[in-house]
mmCIF file with all atom_site columns, C-alpha atoms in Angstrom:
data_model
loop_
_atom_site.group_PDB
_atom_site.id
_atom_site.type_symbol
_atom_site.label_atom_id
_atom_site.label_alt_id
_atom_site.label_comp_id
_atom_site.label_asym_id
_atom_site.label_entity_id
_atom_site.label_seq_id
_atom_site.pdbx_PDB_ins_code
_atom_site.Cartn_x
_atom_site.Cartn_y
_atom_site.Cartn_z
_atom_site.occupancy
_atom_site.B_iso_or_equiv
_atom_site.pdbx_formal_charge
_atom_site.auth_seq_id
_atom_site.auth_comp_id
_atom_site.auth_asym_id
_atom_site.auth_atom_id
_atom_site.pdbx_PDB_model_num
ATOM 1   C CA . UNK A 1 1   ? -0.020  -0.219 -0.431  1.00 0.00 ? 761 UNK A CA 1
ATOM 2   C CA . UNK A 1 2   ? 1.536   3.614  -0.575  1.00 0.00 ? 762 UNK A CA 1
ATOM 3   C CA . UNK A 1 3   ? 1.249   5.984  1.687   1.00 0.00 ? 763 UNK A CA 1
ATOM 4   C CA . UNK A 1 4   ? 1.708   9.579  1.528   1.00 0.00 ? 764 UNK A CA 1
ATOM 5   C CA . UNK A 1 5   ? 5.002   9.368  3.379   1.00 0.00 ? 765 UNK A CA 1
ATOM 6   C CA . UNK A 1 6   ? 6.238   6.964  1.456   1.00 0.00 ? 766 UNK A CA 1
ATOM 7   C CA . UNK A 1 7   ? 4.881   9.297  -2.000  1.00 0.00 ? 767 UNK A CA 1
ATOM 8   C CA . UNK A 1 8   ? 6.814   12.343 0.327   1.00 0.00 ? 768 UNK A CA 1
ATOM 9   C CA . UNK A 1 9   ? 9.922   10.307 0.228   1.00 0.00 ? 769 UNK A CA 1
ATOM 10  C CA . UNK A 1 10  ? 9.733   9.845  -3.510  1.00 0.00 ? 770 UNK A CA 1
ATOM 11  C CA . UNK A 1 11  ? 9.504   13.707 -4.242  1.00 0.00 ? 771 UNK A CA 1
ATOM 12  C CA . UNK A 1 12  ? 11.727  14.554 -1.710  1.00 0.00 ? 772 UNK A CA 1
ATOM 13  C CA . UNK A 1 13  ? 14.708  12.044 -2.654  1.00 0.00 ? 773 UNK A CA 1
ATOM 14  C CA . UNK A 1 14  ? 14.071  11.758 -6.561  1.00 0.00 ? 774 UNK A CA 1
ATOM 15  C CA . UNK A 1 15  ? 14.188  15.878 -6.865  1.00 0.00 ? 775 UNK A CA 1
ATOM 16  C CA . UNK A 1 16  ? 16.498  15.825 -9.132  1.00 0.00 ? 776 UNK A CA 1
ATOM 17  C CA . UNK A 1 17  ? 16.655  14.198 -12.310 1.00 0.00 ? 777 UNK A CA 1
ATOM 18  C CA . UNK A 1 18  ? 19.315  11.497 -13.167 1.00 0.00 ? 778 UNK A CA 1
ATOM 19  C CA . UNK A 1 19  ? 22.189  12.944 -15.486 1.00 0.00 ? 779 UNK A CA 1
ATOM 20  C CA . UNK A 1 20  ? 21.634  10.095 -17.688 1.00 0.00 ? 780 UNK A CA 1
ATOM 21  C CA . UNK A 1 21  ? 18.694  8.049  -18.436 1.00 0.00 ? 781 UNK A CA 1
ATOM 22  C CA . UNK A 1 22  ? 21.548  5.074  -19.121 1.00 0.00 ? 782 UNK A CA 1
ATOM 23  C CA . UNK A 1 23  ? 20.635  6.081  -14.502 1.00 0.00 ? 783 UNK A CA 1
ATOM 24  C CA . UNK A 1 24  ? 17.510  5.128  -14.867 1.00 0.00 ? 784 UNK A CA 1
ATOM 25  C CA . UNK A 1 25  ? 16.141  1.218  -12.785 1.00 0.00 ? 785 UNK A CA 1
ATOM 26  C CA . UNK A 1 26  ? 14.897  -0.020 -16.059 1.00 0.00 ? 786 UNK A CA 1
ATOM 27  C CA . UNK A 1 27  ? 14.355  -3.528 -15.129 1.00 0.00 ? 787 UNK A CA 1
ATOM 28  C CA . UNK A 1 28  ? 12.083  -3.674 -13.022 1.00 0.00 ? 788 UNK A CA 1
ATOM 29  C CA . UNK A 1 29  ? 9.245   -2.189 -15.925 1.00 0.00 ? 789 UNK A CA 1
ATOM 30  C CA . UNK A 1 30  ? 10.428  -5.331 -17.663 1.00 0.00 ? 790 UNK A CA 1
ATOM 31  C CA . UNK A 1 31  ? 10.537  -7.767 -15.300 1.00 0.00 ? 791 UNK A CA 1
ATOM 32  C CA . UNK A 1 32  ? 7.993   -7.360 -12.401 1.00 0.00 ? 792 UNK A CA 1
ATOM 33  C CA . UNK A 1 33  ? 5.095   -5.747 -14.093 1.00 0.00 ? 793 UNK A CA 1
ATOM 34  C CA . UNK A 1 34  ? 2.701   -7.741 -15.916 1.00 0.00 ? 794 UNK A CA 1
ATOM 35  C CA . UNK A 1 35  ? 2.888   -8.328 -19.569 1.00 0.00 ? 795 UNK A CA 1
ATOM 36  C CA . UNK A 1 36  ? -0.880  -6.189 -19.457 1.00 0.00 ? 796 UNK A CA 1
ATOM 37  C CA . UNK A 1 37  ? 0.681   -2.622 -18.895 1.00 0.00 ? 797 UNK A CA 1
ATOM 38  C CA . UNK A 1 38  ? 2.596   -3.109 -22.775 1.00 0.00 ? 798 UNK A CA 1
ATOM 39  C CA . UNK A 1 39  ? 5.337   -1.619 -21.911 1.00 0.00 ? 799 UNK A CA 1
ATOM 40  C CA . UNK A 1 40  ? 7.824   -0.048 -24.344 1.00 0.00 ? 800 UNK A CA 1
ATOM 41  C CA . UNK A 1 41  ? 10.894  2.207  -23.873 1.00 0.00 ? 801 UNK A CA 1
ATOM 42  C CA . UNK A 1 42  ? 11.998  3.775  -27.971 1.00 0.00 ? 802 UNK A CA 1
ATOM 43  C CA . UNK A 1 43  ? 14.307  6.380  -28.144 1.00 0.00 ? 803 UNK A CA 1
ATOM 44  C CA . UNK A 1 44  ? 13.549  9.264  -26.369 1.00 0.00 ? 804 UNK A CA 1
ATOM 45  C CA . UNK A 1 45  ? 10.336  8.142  -24.831 1.00 0.00 ? 805 UNK A CA 1
ATOM 46  C CA . UNK A 1 46  ? 8.230   5.789  -22.235 1.00 0.00 ? 806 UNK A CA 1
ATOM 47  C CA . UNK A 1 47  ? 5.536   4.369  -23.237 1.00 0.00 ? 807 UNK A CA 1
ATOM 48  C CA . UNK A 1 48  ? 2.234   2.951  -21.127 1.00 0.00 ? 808 UNK A CA 1
ATOM 49  C CA . UNK A 1 49  ? 0.166   1.056  -23.314 1.00 0.00 ? 809 UNK A CA 1
ATOM 50  C CA . UNK A 1 50  ? -2.658  0.380  -21.032 1.00 0.00 ? 810 UNK A CA 1
ATOM 51  C CA . UNK A 1 51  ? -3.217  4.353  -21.101 1.00 0.00 ? 811 UNK A CA 1
ATOM 52  C CA . UNK A 1 52  ? -5.062  5.746  -23.537 1.00 0.00 ? 812 UNK A CA 1
ATOM 53  C CA . UNK A 1 53  ? -3.138  7.604  -26.307 1.00 0.00 ? 813 UNK A CA 1
ATOM 54  C CA . UNK A 1 54  ? -4.973  10.545 -25.181 1.00 0.00 ? 814 UNK A CA 1
ATOM 55  C CA . UNK A 1 55  ? -3.156  10.707 -22.237 1.00 0.00 ? 815 UNK A CA 1
ATOM 56  C CA . UNK A 1 56  ? -0.985  13.224 -20.793 1.00 0.00 ? 816 UNK A CA 1
ATOM 57  C CA . UNK A 1 57  ? 0.880   10.053 -19.274 1.00 0.00 ? 817 UNK A CA 1
ATOM 58  C CA . UNK A 1 58  ? 0.182   7.660  -22.420 1.00 0.00 ? 818 UNK A CA 1
ATOM 59  C CA . UNK A 1 59  ? 4.092   8.961  -23.613 1.00 0.00 ? 819 UNK A CA 1
ATOM 60  C CA . UNK A 1 60  ? 6.629   10.217 -21.513 1.00 0.00 ? 820 UNK A CA 1
ATOM 61  C CA . UNK A 1 61  ? 10.025  11.553 -22.532 1.00 0.00 ? 821 UNK A CA 1
ATOM 62  C CA . UNK A 1 62  ? 12.459  10.052 -20.786 1.00 0.00 ? 822 UNK A CA 1
ATOM 63  C CA . UNK A 1 63  ? 14.505  13.251 -20.258 1.00 0.00 ? 823 UNK A CA 1
ATOM 64  C CA . UNK A 1 64  ? 11.537  14.430 -16.931 1.00 0.00 ? 824 UNK A CA 1
ATOM 65  C CA . UNK A 1 65  ? 11.954  11.060 -15.312 1.00 0.00 ? 825 UNK A CA 1
ATOM 66  C CA . UNK A 1 66  ? 13.406  10.840 -12.297 1.00 0.00 ? 826 UNK A CA 1
ATOM 67  C CA . UNK A 1 67  ? 13.703  7.908  -10.943 1.00 0.00 ? 827 UNK A CA 1
ATOM 68  C CA . UNK A 1 68  ? 12.017  4.246  -11.624 1.00 0.00 ? 828 UNK A CA 1
ATOM 69  C CA . UNK A 1 69  ? 11.099  2.339  -8.528  1.00 0.00 ? 829 UNK A CA 1
ATOM 70  C CA . UNK A 1 70  ? 9.880   -0.705 -7.374  1.00 0.00 ? 830 UNK A CA 1
ATOM 71  C CA . UNK A 1 71  ? 7.857   -0.774 -4.270  1.00 0.00 ? 831 UNK A CA 1
ATOM 72  C CA . UNK A 1 72  ? 5.983   -3.971 -2.835  1.00 0.00 ? 832 UNK A CA 1
ATOM 73  C CA . UNK A 1 73  ? 3.297   -3.833 -5.208  1.00 0.00 ? 833 UNK A CA 1
ATOM 74  C CA . UNK A 1 74  ? 3.774   -1.209 -7.254  1.00 0.00 ? 834 UNK A CA 1
ATOM 75  C CA . UNK A 1 75  ? 6.204   0.300  -9.624  1.00 0.00 ? 835 UNK A CA 1
ATOM 76  C CA . UNK A 1 76  ? 6.750   4.215  -9.184  1.00 0.00 ? 836 UNK A CA 1
ATOM 77  C CA . UNK A 1 77  ? 7.638   6.475  -11.966 1.00 0.00 ? 837 UNK A CA 1
ATOM 78  C CA . UNK A 1 78  ? 9.156   9.438  -10.438 1.00 0.00 ? 838 UNK A CA 1
ATOM 79  C CA . UNK A 1 79  ? 8.927   12.682 -12.367 1.00 0.00 ? 839 UNK A CA 1
ATOM 80  C CA . UNK A 1 80  ? 8.776   16.816 -11.068 1.00 0.00 ? 840 UNK A CA 1
ATOM 81  C CA . UNK A 1 81  ? 5.864   17.310 -9.983  1.00 0.00 ? 841 UNK A CA 1
ATOM 82  C CA . UNK A 1 82  ? 3.314   13.443 -9.925  1.00 0.00 ? 842 UNK A CA 1
ATOM 83  C CA . UNK A 1 83  ? 4.225   10.059 -9.762  1.00 0.00 ? 843 UNK A CA 1
ATOM 84  C CA . UNK A 1 84  ? 2.848   7.022  -11.686 1.00 0.00 ? 844 UNK A CA 1
ATOM 85  C CA . UNK A 1 85  ? 1.652   4.654  -10.452 1.00 0.00 ? 845 UNK A CA 1
ATOM 86  C CA . UNK A 1 86  ? 1.937   0.621  -11.831 1.00 0.00 ? 846 UNK A CA 1
ATOM 87  C CA . UNK A 1 87  ? 0.280   -2.570 -10.119 1.00 0.00 ? 847 UNK A CA 1
ATOM 88  C CA . UNK A 1 88  ? 2.426   -4.706 -10.534 1.00 0.00 ? 848 UNK A CA 1
ATOM 89  C CA . UNK A 1 89  ? -0.318  -7.500 -10.299 1.00 0.00 ? 849 UNK A CA 1
ATOM 90  C CA . UNK A 1 90  ? -2.910  -6.434 -13.394 1.00 0.00 ? 850 UNK A CA 1
ATOM 91  C CA . UNK A 1 91  ? -2.868  -3.581 -15.811 1.00 0.00 ? 851 UNK A CA 1
ATOM 92  C CA . UNK A 1 92  ? -4.011  -0.489 -12.671 1.00 0.00 ? 852 UNK A CA 1
ATOM 93  C CA . UNK A 1 93  ? -2.389  3.071  -13.445 1.00 0.00 ? 853 UNK A CA 1
ATOM 94  C CA . UNK A 1 94  ? -2.499  5.686  -10.549 1.00 0.00 ? 854 UNK A CA 1
ATOM 95  C CA . UNK A 1 95  ? -1.378  9.197  -10.742 1.00 0.00 ? 855 UNK A CA 1
ATOM 96  C CA . UNK A 1 96  ? -0.211  10.946 -7.603  1.00 0.00 ? 856 UNK A CA 1
ATOM 97  C CA . UNK A 1 97  ? -0.152  14.234 -8.471  1.00 0.00 ? 857 UNK A CA 1
ATOM 98  C CA . UNK A 1 98  ? 1.960   17.217 -6.114  1.00 0.00 ? 858 UNK A CA 1
ATOM 99  C CA . UNK A 1 99  ? -0.098  20.725 -5.326  1.00 0.00 ? 859 UNK A CA 1
ATOM 100 C CA . UNK A 1 100 ? 2.472   23.479 -6.304  1.00 0.00 ? 860 UNK A CA 1
ATOM 101 C CA . UNK A 1 101 ? 3.762   25.960 -3.430  1.00 0.00 ? 861 UNK A CA 1
ATOM 102 C CA . UNK A 1 102 ? 2.856   29.653 -5.165  1.00 0.00 ? 862 UNK A CA 1
ATOM 103 C CA . UNK A 1 103 ? 5.993   31.517 -5.497  1.00 0.00 ? 863 UNK A CA 1
ATOM 104 C CA . UNK A 1 104 ? 6.593   34.517 -3.169  1.00 0.00 ? 864 UNK A CA 1
ATOM 105 C CA . UNK A 1 105 ? 5.849   36.495 -6.154  1.00 0.00 ? 865 UNK A CA 1
ATOM 106 C CA . UNK A 1 106 ? 2.469   34.787 -6.848  1.00 0.00 ? 866 UNK A CA 1
ATOM 107 C CA . UNK A 1 107 ? 1.248   35.401 -3.676  1.00 0.00 ? 867 UNK A CA 1
ATOM 108 C CA . UNK A 1 108 ? 2.110   39.500 -3.424  1.00 0.00 ? 868 UNK A CA 1
ATOM 109 C CA . UNK A 1 109 ? 0.440   39.045 -7.079  1.00 0.00 ? 869 UNK A CA 1
ATOM 110 C CA . UNK A 1 110 ? -2.573  37.930 -5.896  1.00 0.00 ? 870 UNK A CA 1
ATOM 111 C CA . UNK A 1 111 ? -2.552  40.251 -2.722  1.00 0.00 ? 871 UNK A CA 1
ATOM 112 C CA . UNK A 1 112 ? -2.021  43.673 -4.739  1.00 0.00 ? 872 UNK A CA 1
ATOM 113 C CA . UNK A 1 113 ? -4.773  41.921 -6.821  1.00 0.00 ? 873 UNK A CA 1
ATOM 114 C CA . UNK A 1 114 ? -7.395  41.404 -3.851  1.00 0.00 ? 874 UNK A CA 1
ATOM 115 C CA . UNK A 1 115 ? -6.642  45.007 -2.547  1.00 0.00 ? 875 UNK A CA 1
ATOM 116 C CA . UNK A 1 116 ? -7.439  46.470 -5.652  1.00 0.00 ? 876 UNK A CA 1
ATOM 117 C CA . UNK A 1 117 ? -11.476 45.328 -5.590  1.00 0.00 ? 877 UNK A CA 1
#
């Protein structure tokens, strides 16, 4: 079971991309997942064929992947502000999207705009 603490730990541990795509851990995608996910790696993309071609997570550029992590029941593909969670037992896919905190300048802009009203 993937907990909020585990998700936060993944974001914290893999906050930066590796120096090369060759440093990514592709093995669990092919060794641990059922063939139902239809994982393919092309020259520059990771394709998850268990997702619709219309999904923004169907084709992921390799250069944006921070790491591929094997968990107890899932494989997590960690990106900057989202984690794609592939179930090992079937073709279920979940996505966790990290809420981005507003920057100082965004907070200031909102404050000024609300004061003008």
